[in-house]
Amino acid sequence: MKQKLFSEKNYSKKCTNCAYGTLTDDKMNVLCQKKGVKEPDDFCRKYKYDPLKRVPQKITLRSDYTAEDFML
Ligand code: SF4
């Protein structure tokens, strides 16, 4: 389970997810330790996945619940 949550395979290669990249404050560029200024969606062969930079997908909750949905 833990392996699935943080697996590199589930996320696309992007500079924003790379250990060497830092997203700028305006979120328009990534400052890379290896390649300089890059576009957020770019990547290169030095790409190294950093799970701490992953932004989880937003969860949308249904709003059409009724009282019967919570009855046993
Ligand atoms: S250019 Fe390569 S090394 Fe730099 S942040 Fe992007 S993927 Fe990582």
PDB file of C-alpha atoms and ligand atoms in Angstrom:
ATOM      1  CA  MET A   1       0.000   0.000   0.000  1.00  0.00           C
ATOM      2  CA  LYS A   2       2.696   2.468   1.001  1.00  0.00           C
ATOM      3  CA  GLN A   3       4.611   1.609  -2.123  1.00  0.00           C
ATOM      4  CA  LYS A   4       1.549   2.335  -4.284  1.00  0.00           C
ATOM      5  CA  LEU A   5       0.905   5.732  -2.655  1.00  0.00           C
ATOM      6  CA  PHE A   6       4.365   7.049  -3.336  1.00  0.00           C
ATOM      7  CA  SER A   7       5.226   5.113  -6.463  1.00  0.00           C
ATOM      8  CA  GLU A   8       6.971   7.022  -9.194  1.00  0.00           C
ATOM      9  CA  LYS A   9       4.949   5.195 -11.831  1.00  0.00           C
ATOM     10  CA  ASN A  10       1.688   6.921 -10.831  1.00  0.00           C
ATOM     11  CA  TYR A  11       2.963  10.417 -11.590  1.00  0.00           C
ATOM     12  CA  SER A  12       4.141  11.966 -14.813  1.00  0.00           C
ATOM     13  CA  LYS A  13       7.727  13.109 -15.125  1.00  0.00           C
ATOM     14  CA  LYS A  14       7.724  16.868 -14.661  1.00  0.00           C
ATOM     15  CA  CYS A  15      10.257  19.340 -13.332  1.00  0.00           C
ATOM     16  CA  THR A  16       7.759  20.258 -10.623  1.00  0.00           C
ATOM     17  CA  ASN A  17       8.067  16.695  -9.204  1.00  0.00           C
ATOM     18  CA  CYS A  18      11.855  16.543  -9.528  1.00  0.00           C
ATOM     19  CA  ALA A  19      14.252  16.628  -6.575  1.00  0.00           C
ATOM     20  CA  TYR A  20      16.495  19.148  -8.397  1.00  0.00           C
ATOM     21  CA  GLY A  21      13.748  21.622  -9.284  1.00  0.00           C
ATOM     22  CA  THR A  22      12.156  24.408  -7.249  1.00  0.00           C
ATOM     23  CA  LEU A  23       8.951  26.029  -8.440  1.00  0.00           C
ATOM     24  CA  THR A  24       9.101  29.821  -8.518  1.00  0.00           C
ATOM     25  CA  ASP A  25       6.623  31.901  -6.517  1.00  0.00           C
ATOM     26  CA  ASP A  26       4.632  32.816  -9.636  1.00  0.00           C
ATOM     27  CA  LYS A  27       4.496  29.076 -10.584  1.00  0.00           C
ATOM     28  CA  MET A  28       5.497  29.896 -14.178  1.00  0.00           C
ATOM     29  CA  ASN A  29       9.034  28.414 -14.087  1.00  0.00           C
ATOM     30  CA  VAL A  30      11.161  25.863 -12.275  1.00  0.00           C
ATOM     31  CA  LEU A  31      14.651  26.716 -11.071  1.00  0.00           C
ATOM     32  CA  CYS A  32      16.752  23.617 -11.651  1.00  0.00           C
ATOM     33  CA  GLN A  33      20.089  22.860  -9.989  1.00  0.00           C
ATOM     34  CA  LYS A  34      21.206  20.996 -13.121  1.00  0.00           C
ATOM     35  CA  LYS A  35      19.676  22.848 -16.096  1.00  0.00           C
ATOM     36  CA  GLY A  36      18.752  26.359 -14.952  1.00  0.00           C
ATOM     37  CA  VAL A  37      15.317  27.815 -15.686  1.00  0.00           C
ATOM     38  CA  LYS A  38      12.823  25.291 -17.091  1.00  0.00           C
ATOM     39  CA  GLU A  39       9.119  25.077 -17.867  1.00  0.00           C
ATOM     40  CA  PRO A  40       7.089  23.295 -15.151  1.00  0.00           C
ATOM     41  CA  ASP A  41       6.010  20.479 -17.519  1.00  0.00           C
ATOM     42  CA  ASP A  42       9.503  19.823 -18.932  1.00  0.00           C
ATOM     43  CA  PHE A  43      11.794  17.045 -17.786  1.00  0.00           C
ATOM     44  CA  CYS A  44      15.221  15.691 -18.674  1.00  0.00           C
ATOM     45  CA  ARG A  45      17.230  12.505 -18.197  1.00  0.00           C
ATOM     46  CA  LYS A  46      18.485  13.738 -14.791  1.00  0.00           C
ATOM     47  CA  TYR A  47      14.924  13.588 -13.472  1.00  0.00           C
ATOM     48  CA  LYS A  48      14.739  12.258  -9.919  1.00  0.00           C
ATOM     49  CA  TYR A  49      11.292  11.768  -8.408  1.00  0.00           C
ATOM     50  CA  ASP A  50      10.693  13.546  -5.085  1.00  0.00           C
ATOM     51  CA  PRO A  51       7.473  12.284  -3.443  1.00  0.00           C
ATOM     52  CA  LEU A  52       7.362  15.292  -1.097  1.00  0.00           C
ATOM     53  CA  LYS A  53       6.774  17.630  -4.055  1.00  0.00           C
ATOM     54  CA  ARG A  54       3.716  15.717  -5.201  1.00  0.00           C
ATOM     55  CA  VAL A  55       0.486  17.734  -5.075  1.00  0.00           C
ATOM     56  CA  PRO A  56      -2.421  15.392  -4.300  1.00  0.00           C
ATOM     57  CA  GLN A  57      -5.472  15.498  -6.505  1.00  0.00           C
ATOM     58  CA  LYS A  58      -8.420  17.375  -5.075  1.00  0.00           C
ATOM     59  CA  ILE A  59     -11.276  15.242  -3.808  1.00  0.00           C
ATOM     60  CA  THR A  60     -14.779  16.290  -4.742  1.00  0.00           C
ATOM     61  CA  LEU A  61     -17.512  15.069  -2.440  1.00  0.00           C
ATOM     62  CA  ARG A  62     -20.970  14.307  -3.649  1.00  0.00           C
ATOM     63  CA  SER A  63     -23.605  16.707  -2.367  1.00  0.00           C
ATOM     64  CA  ASP A  64     -26.642  14.625  -3.216  1.00  0.00           C
ATOM     65  CA  TYR A  65     -26.666  12.430  -0.083  1.00  0.00           C
ATOM     66  CA  THR A  66     -29.962  11.676   1.596  1.00  0.00           C
ATOM     67  CA  ALA A  67     -30.726  10.551   5.148  1.00  0.00           C
ATOM     68  CA  GLU A  68     -31.252   6.996   3.821  1.00  0.00           C
ATOM     69  CA  ASP A  69     -27.590   6.819   2.813  1.00  0.00           C
ATOM     70  CA  PHE A  70     -26.578   6.964   6.492  1.00  0.00           C
ATOM     71  CA  MET A  71     -29.102   4.423   7.820  1.00  0.00           C
ATOM     72  CA  LEU A  72     -28.092   0.888   8.778  1.00  0.00           C
TER      73      LEU A  72
HETATM   74  S1  SF4 B   1      15.479  19.874 -15.873  1.00  0.00           S
HETATM   75 FE1  SF4 B   1      15.816  17.734 -15.306  1.00  0.00          FE
HETATM   76  S2  SF4 B   1      16.979  17.812 -13.395  1.00  0.00           S
HETATM   77 FE2  SF4 B   1      16.130  19.843 -13.725  1.00  0.00          FE
HETATM   78  S3  SF4 B   1      14.222  19.874 -12.567  1.00  0.00           S
HETATM   79 FE3  SF4 B   1      13.719  19.256 -14.668  1.00  0.00          FE
HETATM   80  S4  SF4 B   1      13.788  17.026 -14.660  1.00  0.00           S
HETATM   81 FE4  SF4 B   1      14.847  17.728 -12.811  1.00  0.00          FE
END
